[in-house]
Coordinates of C-alpha atoms in Angstrom, one line a residue:
Chain A
M1 CA 27.3 -3.8 33.6
A2 CA 27.1 -2.8 29.9
K3 CA 23.8 -2.6 28.5
R4 CA 22.7 -5.4 26.2
E5 CA 22.1 -4.2 22.5
L6 CA 18.4 -5.2 21.6
T7 CA 17.8 -7.4 18.8
P8 CA 15.5 -6.2 15.9
E9 CA 12.9 -8.3 17.0
E10 CA 13.0 -6.7 20.5
K11 CA 13.1 -3.4 19.2
A12 CA 10.0 -4.0 17.0
R13 CA 8.2 -5.5 19.8
N14 CA 9.0 -2.5 22.2
G15 CA 7.8 -0.3 19.4
R16 CA 4.5 -2.1 19.1
N17 CA 4.2 -2.3 22.8
I18 CA 4.6 1.7 23.3
A19 CA 2.1 2.2 20.3
L20 CA -0.5 -0.1 22.0
A21 CA 0.0 1.5 25.3
L22 CA -0.3 4.9 23.8
G23 CA -3.6 3.8 21.9
L24 CA -5.3 2.4 25.2
I25 CA -4.2 5.6 27.2
A26 CA -5.7 7.7 24.5
F27 CA -9.0 5.6 24.7
V28 CA -9.3 5.9 28.3
V29 CA -8.8 9.8 28.0
I30 CA -11.5 10.0 25.2
V31 CA -13.9 8.1 27.2
F32 CA -13.3 10.1 30.5
I33 CA -13.7 13.5 28.5
T34 CA -16.8 12.2 26.8
T35 CA -18.4 11.3 30.2
I36 CA -17.5 14.8 31.4
V37 CA -19.0 16.5 28.3
R38 CA -22.1 14.3 28.0
L39 CA -22.7 14.7 31.8
G40 CA -22.2 18.4 31.4
G41 CA -23.9 20.6 34.1
N42 CA -26.2 17.8 35.1
V43 CA -23.6 16.6 37.5
V44 CA -23.9 20.0 39.4
Q45 CA -27.7 20.4 39.3
R46 CA -28.4 16.7 40.2
T47 CA -30.8 16.3 43.2
F48 CA -29.6 14.3 46.0
Chain B
M1 CA 15.0 -18.1 -15.2
T2 CA 15.8 -20.6 -12.6
G3 CA 13.9 -21.9 -9.5
L4 CA 13.4 -18.3 -8.5
A5 CA 10.0 -18.5 -10.1
V6 CA 7.9 -19.2 -7.1
S7 CA 3.9 -19.0 -6.6
P8 CA 3.0 -15.4 -6.1
T9 CA 0.6 -16.6 -3.3
V10 CA 3.7 -17.7 -1.2
I11 CA 3.6 -15.2 1.8
R12 CA 7.3 -14.4 2.5
Q13 CA 8.9 -14.2 5.9
A14 CA 10.2 -10.7 6.7
A15 CA 11.9 -8.5 9.2
P16 CA 9.7 -8.3 12.6
A17 CA 6.6 -6.2 12.2
L18 CA 6.8 -2.6 13.4
W19 CA 3.7 -0.5 14.7
Q20 CA 4.0 1.3 11.4
D21 CA 3.2 -2.0 9.4
Y22 CA 0.0 -2.4 11.7
F23 CA -0.9 1.1 10.7
Q24 CA -0.3 0.4 6.9
L25 CA -3.1 -2.3 7.4
M26 CA -5.5 0.6 8.0
K27 CA -4.9 2.1 4.4
P28 CA -4.1 5.5 5.9
R29 CA -4.5 7.3 2.4
V30 CA -8.2 6.0 2.0
M31 CA -8.8 6.8 5.7
S32 CA -7.8 10.4 5.0
L33 CA -10.5 10.7 2.2
V34 CA -13.1 9.0 4.2
V35 CA -12.5 11.5 7.3
F36 CA -12.8 14.3 4.7
T37 CA -16.2 13.5 3.5
G38 CA -17.4 12.4 6.8
L39 CA -16.4 15.7 8.2
T40 CA -18.1 17.5 5.4
G41 CA -21.2 15.6 6.1
L42 CA -21.1 16.5 9.8
I43 CA -20.4 20.2 9.1
C44 CA -23.2 20.2 6.6
A45 CA -25.8 19.1 8.9
H46 CA -25.8 22.4 10.8
R47 CA -26.5 21.1 14.2
P48 CA -24.7 22.5 17.4
M49 CA -22.4 19.9 18.6
H50 CA -19.7 19.9 21.2
P51 CA -16.2 20.3 19.3
F52 CA -15.0 17.2 21.5
L53 CA -17.8 14.7 20.4
A54 CA -17.5 16.1 16.7
M55 CA -14.0 15.1 17.1
V56 CA -14.8 11.7 18.6
A57 CA -17.2 11.2 15.8
I58 CA -14.7 11.7 13.1
L59 CA -12.2 9.5 14.9
C60 CA -14.8 6.8 15.0
I61 CA -15.4 7.1 11.4
A62 CA -11.4 7.2 10.8
V63 CA -11.0 3.8 12.9
G64 CA -13.8 2.2 11.4
A65 CA -12.3 2.7 7.9
G66 CA -9.2 1.5 9.2
A67 CA -10.9 -1.7 10.6
S68 CA -12.6 -2.5 7.4
A69 CA -9.4 -1.9 5.5
S70 CA -7.7 -4.3 7.8
L71 CA -10.4 -7.0 7.4
N72 CA -9.9 -6.6 3.5
M73 CA -6.0 -7.0 3.9
W74 CA -6.5 -10.3 5.8
F75 CA -9.1 -11.6 3.4
D76 CA -7.5 -10.5 0.2
A77 CA -3.7 -11.4 0.9
D78 CA -3.7 -13.9 -1.8
I79 CA -4.9 -11.4 -4.3
D80 CA -2.6 -8.8 -3.0
A81 CA 0.3 -11.1 -3.5
R82 CA -0.2 -11.2 -7.1
M83 CA -0.7 -7.6 -7.9
R84 CA 2.2 -5.3 -8.5
R85 CA 0.2 -2.4 -7.0
T86 CA -0.5 -4.2 -3.7
R87 CA 2.1 -6.9 -3.2
G88 CA 4.3 -4.8 -0.9
R89 CA 1.2 -4.6 1.7
P90 CA 2.1 -5.8 5.2
V91 CA 0.3 -9.1 4.7
P92 CA 1.6 -10.4 1.5
S93 CA 5.0 -9.0 2.1
G94 CA 5.1 -11.2 5.2
K95 CA 5.4 -8.4 7.7
V96 CA 2.2 -8.9 9.7
Q97 CA 0.3 -12.3 10.0
G98 CA -3.0 -12.6 8.5
A99 CA -4.5 -13.7 11.8
D100 CA -3.1 -10.4 13.4
A101 CA -4.7 -8.2 10.5
L102 CA -8.2 -10.1 11.3
G103 CA -7.8 -9.5 15.0
L104 CA -7.0 -5.8 14.6
G105 CA -9.9 -5.5 12.2
I106 CA -12.3 -7.0 14.7
T107 CA -11.0 -5.1 17.5
L108 CA -11.1 -1.8 15.9
S109 CA -14.5 -2.4 14.3
L110 CA -16.0 -2.9 18.0
F111 CA -14.1 -0.1 19.5
S112 CA -15.2 2.3 17.0
V113 CA -18.9 1.2 16.7
G114 CA -19.2 0.9 20.4
L115 CA -17.6 4.4 21.2
M116 CA -19.6 6.1 18.5
G117 CA -22.8 4.6 19.8
M118 CA -21.9 5.9 23.5
A119 CA -20.3 9.0 22.9
V120 CA -22.3 10.5 19.9
N121 CA -25.4 8.5 18.8
W122 CA -26.7 5.0 17.9
L123 CA -27.8 6.0 14.3
A124 CA -24.3 7.0 13.4
A125 CA -23.0 4.0 15.3
F126 CA -25.4 1.7 13.2
L127 CA -24.3 3.3 9.9
L128 CA -20.7 2.9 10.7
A129 CA -21.4 -0.8 11.6
F130 CA -23.2 -1.3 8.4
T131 CA -20.5 0.4 6.4
I132 CA -17.8 -1.9 8.0
L133 CA -19.9 -5.2 7.4
F134 CA -20.7 -4.0 4.0
Y135 CA -17.2 -3.4 2.8
A136 CA -15.6 -6.3 4.7
V137 CA -18.1 -9.1 3.9
V138 CA -20.6 -7.9 1.1
Y139 CA -17.7 -6.2 -1.2
T140 CA -14.5 -8.0 0.0
M141 CA -15.7 -11.6 0.6
W142 CA -18.5 -11.8 -2.1
L143 CA -18.6 -9.3 -4.9
K144 CA -14.9 -8.6 -5.5
R145 CA -14.3 -12.2 -6.6
S146 CA -17.8 -13.0 -8.2
T147 CA -18.9 -10.1 -10.6
P148 CA -17.6 -7.2 -12.7
Q149 CA -20.3 -5.1 -10.7
N150 CA -18.1 -5.4 -7.7
I151 CA -17.0 -2.0 -7.5
V152 CA -20.5 -0.5 -8.5
I153 CA -22.3 -2.2 -5.7
G154 CA -19.4 -2.2 -3.4
G155 CA -19.0 1.5 -4.0
L156 CA -21.8 2.1 -1.5
A157 CA -19.3 1.4 1.6
G158 CA -17.0 4.1 0.3
A159 CA -20.0 6.4 -0.2
L160 CA -21.4 6.4 3.2
P161 CA -19.0 8.4 5.4
P162 CA -21.0 11.7 4.7
A163 CA -24.4 10.1 5.9
I164 CA -22.5 8.8 9.1
G165 CA -21.1 12.3 9.7
W166 CA -24.6 13.8 9.2
A167 CA -26.1 11.3 11.6
A168 CA -23.6 12.0 14.1
A169 CA -24.3 15.6 14.3
A170 CA -28.1 15.5 13.6
G171 CA -29.2 12.2 14.8
S172 CA -31.1 11.8 11.4
T173 CA -30.1 11.6 7.6
P174 CA -32.3 13.8 5.5
L175 CA -32.2 13.7 1.5
N176 CA -29.3 16.0 1.4
A177 CA -27.0 13.7 3.3
W178 CA -28.1 10.7 0.9
L179 CA -27.5 13.1 -1.9
M180 CA -23.8 13.3 -0.7
V181 CA -23.7 9.5 -0.7
L182 CA -25.2 9.3 -4.2
I183 CA -22.5 11.7 -5.6
I184 CA -19.6 9.4 -4.3
F185 CA -21.6 6.4 -5.2
M186 CA -21.9 7.6 -8.8
W187 CA -18.5 8.5 -8.9
T188 CA -16.8 5.4 -7.9
P189 CA -17.5 3.3 -11.2
P190 CA -15.7 5.8 -13.6
H191 CA -12.9 6.4 -11.1
F192 CA -12.0 2.8 -10.4
W193 CA -12.6 1.5 -14.1
A194 CA -10.3 4.1 -15.3
L195 CA -7.7 2.9 -12.9
S196 CA -8.4 -0.8 -13.8
L197 CA -8.1 0.0 -17.5
Y198 CA -4.3 0.4 -17.2
T199 CA -3.9 -2.3 -14.2
S200 CA -5.9 -4.8 -15.7
E201 CA -3.2 -7.1 -16.3
D202 CA -2.8 -7.1 -12.4
Y203 CA -6.5 -7.8 -11.9
G204 CA -6.4 -10.7 -14.5
A205 CA -3.4 -12.3 -12.9
A206 CA -5.2 -12.2 -9.5
G207 CA -8.6 -13.5 -11.2
V208 CA -10.4 -10.5 -10.1
P209 CA -13.3 -9.9 -12.4
M210 CA -12.8 -6.4 -12.9
M211 CA -14.8 -4.8 -15.9
P212 CA -12.0 -4.6 -18.5
V213 CA -10.9 -8.3 -17.7
V214 CA -14.4 -9.6 -18.2
K215 CA -16.1 -7.5 -20.6
G216 CA -13.0 -6.0 -22.4
P217 CA -11.7 -2.3 -22.6
K218 CA -14.0 -1.2 -25.3
S219 CA -17.1 -1.9 -23.1
T220 CA -15.5 -0.5 -20.1
R221 CA -14.7 2.9 -21.7
L222 CA -18.4 3.0 -23.0
Q223 CA -19.6 2.4 -19.3
I224 CA -17.2 5.1 -18.0
L225 CA -18.8 7.4 -20.4
I226 CA -22.3 6.5 -19.6
Y227 CA -21.7 6.8 -15.7
S228 CA -19.8 9.9 -16.1
L229 CA -23.2 11.3 -18.3
L230 CA -25.2 10.3 -15.3
F231 CA -22.8 11.3 -12.5
V232 CA -22.3 14.9 -13.5
P233 CA -25.9 16.0 -13.1
V234 CA -26.0 14.3 -9.8
A235 CA -23.0 16.3 -8.8
I236 CA -24.6 19.5 -9.9
L237 CA -27.8 18.7 -8.0
P238 CA -26.8 19.7 -4.5
A239 CA -26.9 23.6 -5.9
F240 CA -30.7 23.0 -6.5
T241 CA -31.5 21.3 -2.9
G242 CA -30.1 23.9 -0.6
L243 CA -26.9 22.1 0.1
G244 CA -24.5 23.8 -2.2
G245 CA -24.1 27.5 -3.0
H246 CA -23.0 29.4 -5.9
A247 CA -19.3 28.4 -5.6
Y248 CA -20.4 24.8 -5.4
L249 CA -22.3 25.1 -8.5
A250 CA -19.4 26.9 -10.4
I251 CA -17.0 23.9 -9.2
A252 CA -19.4 21.3 -9.9
A253 CA -20.4 22.6 -13.4
G254 CA -17.1 23.5 -14.5
G255 CA -15.3 20.5 -13.3
G256 CA -18.0 18.4 -14.5
L257 CA -17.3 19.7 -18.1
V258 CA -13.7 18.8 -17.8
F259 CA -15.0 15.3 -16.2
L260 CA -17.2 14.7 -19.3
V261 CA -14.5 15.9 -21.9
L262 CA -12.0 13.3 -20.3
A263 CA -14.5 10.6 -20.2
W264 CA -15.1 11.3 -23.8
R265 CA -11.5 11.4 -24.8
L266 CA -11.1 8.1 -22.9
F267 CA -13.9 6.6 -24.8
K268 CA -12.3 7.5 -28.2
S269 CA -8.8 6.3 -27.0
R270 CA -7.5 2.6 -27.1
A271 CA -6.5 2.7 -23.3
G272 CA -6.8 -1.0 -21.9
E273 CA -6.0 -2.4 -25.3
Q274 CA -2.1 -2.7 -24.6
I275 CA -0.8 -6.0 -24.8
S276 CA 2.1 -5.3 -22.3
D277 CA 1.7 -3.7 -18.8
A278 CA 0.7 -0.1 -19.4
R279 CA 2.5 1.2 -16.3
T280 CA 6.1 2.5 -16.2
D281 CA 6.2 2.0 -12.5
D282 CA 4.8 0.6 -9.5
G283 CA 2.7 3.5 -8.7
L284 CA -0.7 4.8 -10.0
Y285 CA 0.3 7.6 -12.2
G286 CA 3.3 6.6 -14.4
V287 CA 1.9 5.1 -17.5
K288 CA 2.7 4.5 -21.4
A289 CA 1.3 6.9 -23.9
D290 CA -1.8 4.8 -25.0
A291 CA -2.9 4.7 -21.3
R292 CA -2.8 8.4 -20.6
A293 CA -6.5 8.9 -21.3
A294 CA -7.2 6.4 -18.6
R295 CA -4.5 7.8 -16.3
N296 CA -5.8 11.4 -16.7
M297 CA -9.5 10.3 -16.0
F298 CA -8.5 8.6 -12.9
A299 CA -6.2 11.4 -11.6
F300 CA -8.9 14.2 -12.4
S301 CA -11.8 12.2 -10.6
I302 CA -10.0 12.4 -7.5
L303 CA -9.4 16.2 -7.8
Y304 CA -13.0 16.7 -8.8
L305 CA -14.3 14.6 -6.0
F306 CA -12.1 16.6 -3.4
S307 CA -13.0 19.8 -5.0
L308 CA -16.9 19.2 -4.6
F309 CA -16.6 18.1 -0.9
A310 CA -14.0 21.0 -0.2
A311 CA -16.6 23.4 -1.8
L312 CA -19.3 22.1 0.5
L313 CA -17.1 22.3 3.5
A314 CA -15.9 25.8 2.9
E315 CA -19.5 26.9 2.3
H316 CA -21.0 25.4 5.3
A317 CA -17.9 25.6 7.6
F318 CA -18.5 29.4 8.2
R319 CA -22.0 28.9 9.2
W320 CA -21.3 26.0 11.6
S321 CA -21.6 26.8 15.4
P322 CA -20.2 24.8 18.1
A323 CA -22.4 23.8 20.9

């Protein structure tokens, strides 16, 4: 089945969705690395 | 003319919004200057800081600046639609809905302040929140439409990023951090008034009480000269407080002399008194002969501020040590 050509509205929405997804992924990665950096060696040295 | 003449505040329907249109809401060119001055403050603090956290701090300053710009674009869409320089912006051109600009501004404000507080420190987060609120509420919603002193007082928002950067690195803001703020604060009036001298037709049409519109070009040129005489000594001051070195002193003094010469030439010129629009295009630099003194002042003011902060950055970057 031939793939339907996307309308300009659909193309624009796809672009916005991808940009939003990349922004959210970047935020998650930043929070994760920040957590690792701020905890640092304390994780290894913690007392159980 | 036929029925083509419509109210300039009518927001046109345009093609569907691209992600680039949302990015334009954040005024990327202004954002780059804010990042530069914020980074200079962070480096000048001379505190060991993990490079990743330094990067996060700068990112938060950039996103915070973008957030306040987006809020400004939402609120000022009616003004922007009437001015040549700004009518192509995403909201007045109809590419982005005003409500979307508002939503983006609020969301990015919360993200940038929250992340700055949790990842870096809460003093930097407080200063960032204050800057966003000051620009979006005090300047945009109140001062801009009510007083010719709008950019004098509102300039504080654009001046604060070095203090945010310094606070991010050191957790405090000593006098030298506030001296950097003072430099940008004093620089703002001659910079913006020089621009408004050859764009006053726009501001007048939009009902924005910029100094040339309210007090006239002659008074504006005098005030530019007075502010320049006050600003240049402030720009040289870091060389005597331990913030700037010999290279900084040379750039601040040499550039300051040129700044004063241009302010004097502008004072003696007839810039702002042209009846027709002084510009030859929709940009900021193409002007007719009688507005050149104002254009030269505007252009050099950007170069001078950039040079001052580049000199501080260069002098301190070699001494900066990551944690």
